[in-house]
Amino acid sequence: MLFGYNWKQLGFDFNGVQYVNDTAKQWNPDGIYFEEELDDKDQFFIQYNNVPVGFEVHKKRMFITVPRRRFGIPSTLNYVDITAESTRSPLLKPYPDVDSVISFVSVYRPRVDVCGRLWLVDTGLLEVPNSRVQIKQPEVIVFDLATDKEIVRYQFKQSDLFNGTTSGFISITVDVTRTNCDNAYAYINDLATGGLVVFSLKERDSWRFSHPSFNYDPASIFNLGEYTINWRDGIFSIALSDPDSRGIRTAYYHPFISAQEFSITTDILKNKNGDFENNFKLLGVRGLLSQSASHVYHGPTRTLLFANIAQNGILCWNVDKSLTQTALAAHNQQWLAYITDIKVSGDYVYVLVNQMHNFIYSRLDPSVYNFFVLGAKVTDLIKGTVCDNNKKPSHAQKPVADNANGFSFYNNHGNKAPIA
């Protein structure tokens, strides 16, 4: 099922109690509410401060996370029912229920595995500027989506951290097959201190790799609109290929502030003493303005799809070709302004857009739509580009995003993949 959403501002539904305006009201199971003048740090809901950063889709639900990077965020892990919601701007509901909001501090980009489990990292960090507080140790948390019961809560070891820093744990990638659900591995990037943490579900153990290829490139700053993006974000995303005949995948990765792409095989990552230094590969340079956040792999077309922040679009690369052969498969200055997360599900790719650069450096306009979930069929998106194995491009590629309805992309030939 295809879907599409847009929000001017986020709102929440706590068991029928709606939060759509700033309020000091506190929700509790007894239905008792308190209203009083409070400082921002004590206020339950400050609508403007709620910005979606991660999302995931499983059957009838879409999960949306709101990391606690400001005050007034009532719930960091949430969902909407994509089969029942009639509005294009649904209210977020706490997952798994309203009582769970105290169980998480700050969650970024969750992932669902092929065994029907939701994986996430809780950084444990209240990441408000000038008021940063490490409330608890970061944890890997896993839910069984068939029962909505928490089945794993694993606390990171001190050796997984660098000087106690947890703010870089913003993504998780799960490596597992349907035939061996107990033998799952999770790869968690640490963009803040240049590390990659591996968690073994079977062993209930974790270990950390550090390597120069995880670090940001200080020469790779770029402009986004009128703003200079000179952040120090290192390794941002790990995208996995399909397994080969030996069950080994290729893990593709890159720092956000960089134009380079790297890879390592997962047999190295699964070995806590793996020789990373002599087995990683520099695949090359993607090109000018190719700085990208998350990326995902689409197996049927052997294509990596990048959330290309530097160009407000989606960059594609067929992994069987040289990295010099990339294409801007979709691009729009409004509807794709800062793709914060990207997800492949079957033959479709979905993106979450949040205009983070405007939130940080300027101010979002609450009277217009600021946050979007959009989708397109992968083959339509890459058709006619160098990423398409079926046809060589015969014309100048000028991809645009369709914003007539706000819920689809146009490919280079004008074919639309509507979301209904």
PDB file of C-alpha atoms in Angstrom, residues 112-119 142-145 151-152 174-186 199-204 249 270:
ATOM      1  CA  VAL A 112      12.199  -3.314  11.012  1.00  0.00           C
ATOM      2  CA  ASP A 113      13.867  -6.624  10.134  1.00  0.00           C
ATOM      3  CA  VAL A 114      12.560  -9.489   7.989  1.00  0.00           C
ATOM      4  CA  CYS A 115      11.543 -11.346  11.167  1.00  0.00           C
ATOM      5  CA  GLY A 116       8.938  -8.714  12.092  1.00  0.00           C
ATOM      6  CA  ARG A 117      10.919  -6.959  14.814  1.00  0.00           C
ATOM      7  CA  LEU A 118      11.417  -3.242  15.382  1.00  0.00           C
ATOM      8  CA  TRP A 119      15.009  -2.282  16.252  1.00  0.00           C
ATOM      9  CA  VAL A 142      13.932  -4.591  20.064  1.00  0.00           C
ATOM     10  CA  PHE A 143      10.158  -5.106  19.860  1.00  0.00           C
ATOM     11  CA  ASP A 144       8.210  -8.070  18.540  1.00  0.00           C
ATOM     12  CA  LEU A 145       5.723  -6.345  16.234  1.00  0.00           C
ATOM     13  CA  ILE A 151      11.979  -8.495  23.790  1.00  0.00           C
ATOM     14  CA  VAL A 152      15.488  -7.020  24.022  1.00  0.00           C
ATOM     15  CA  VAL A 174      19.932  -4.958  10.906  1.00  0.00           C
ATOM     16  CA  ASP A 175      21.629  -7.949   9.267  1.00  0.00           C
ATOM     17  CA  VAL A 176      19.514 -11.112   9.494  1.00  0.00           C
ATOM     18  CA  THR A 177      17.741 -13.721   7.364  1.00  0.00           C
ATOM     19  CA  ARG A 178      14.238 -15.152   7.801  1.00  0.00           C
ATOM     20  CA  THR A 179      15.681 -18.640   8.292  1.00  0.00           C
ATOM     21  CA  ASN A 180      17.866 -17.666  11.258  1.00  0.00           C
ATOM     22  CA  CYS A 181      16.165 -14.886  13.185  1.00  0.00           C
ATOM     23  CA  ASP A 182      18.106 -15.589  16.386  1.00  0.00           C
ATOM     24  CA  ASN A 183      21.448 -14.933  14.705  1.00  0.00           C
ATOM     25  CA  ALA A 184      20.927 -11.229  13.971  1.00  0.00           C
ATOM     26  CA  TYR A 185      23.496  -8.467  13.988  1.00  0.00           C
ATOM     27  CA  ALA A 186      22.911  -4.742  14.235  1.00  0.00           C
ATOM     28  CA  PHE A 199      25.648  -5.837  18.368  1.00  0.00           C
ATOM     29  CA  SER A 200      25.131  -9.611  18.266  1.00  0.00           C
ATOM     30  CA  LEU A 201      21.640 -10.694  19.291  1.00  0.00           C
ATOM     31  CA  LYS A 202      22.692 -14.303  19.824  1.00  0.00           C
ATOM     32  CA  GLU A 203      25.734 -13.468  21.918  1.00  0.00           C
ATOM     33  CA  ARG A 204      24.159 -10.447  23.645  1.00  0.00           C
ATOM     34  CA  ARG A 249      26.825  -9.077   2.439  1.00  0.00           C
ATOM     35  CA  LYS A 270      30.684  -9.967  12.687  1.00  0.00           C
TER      36      LYS A 270
END
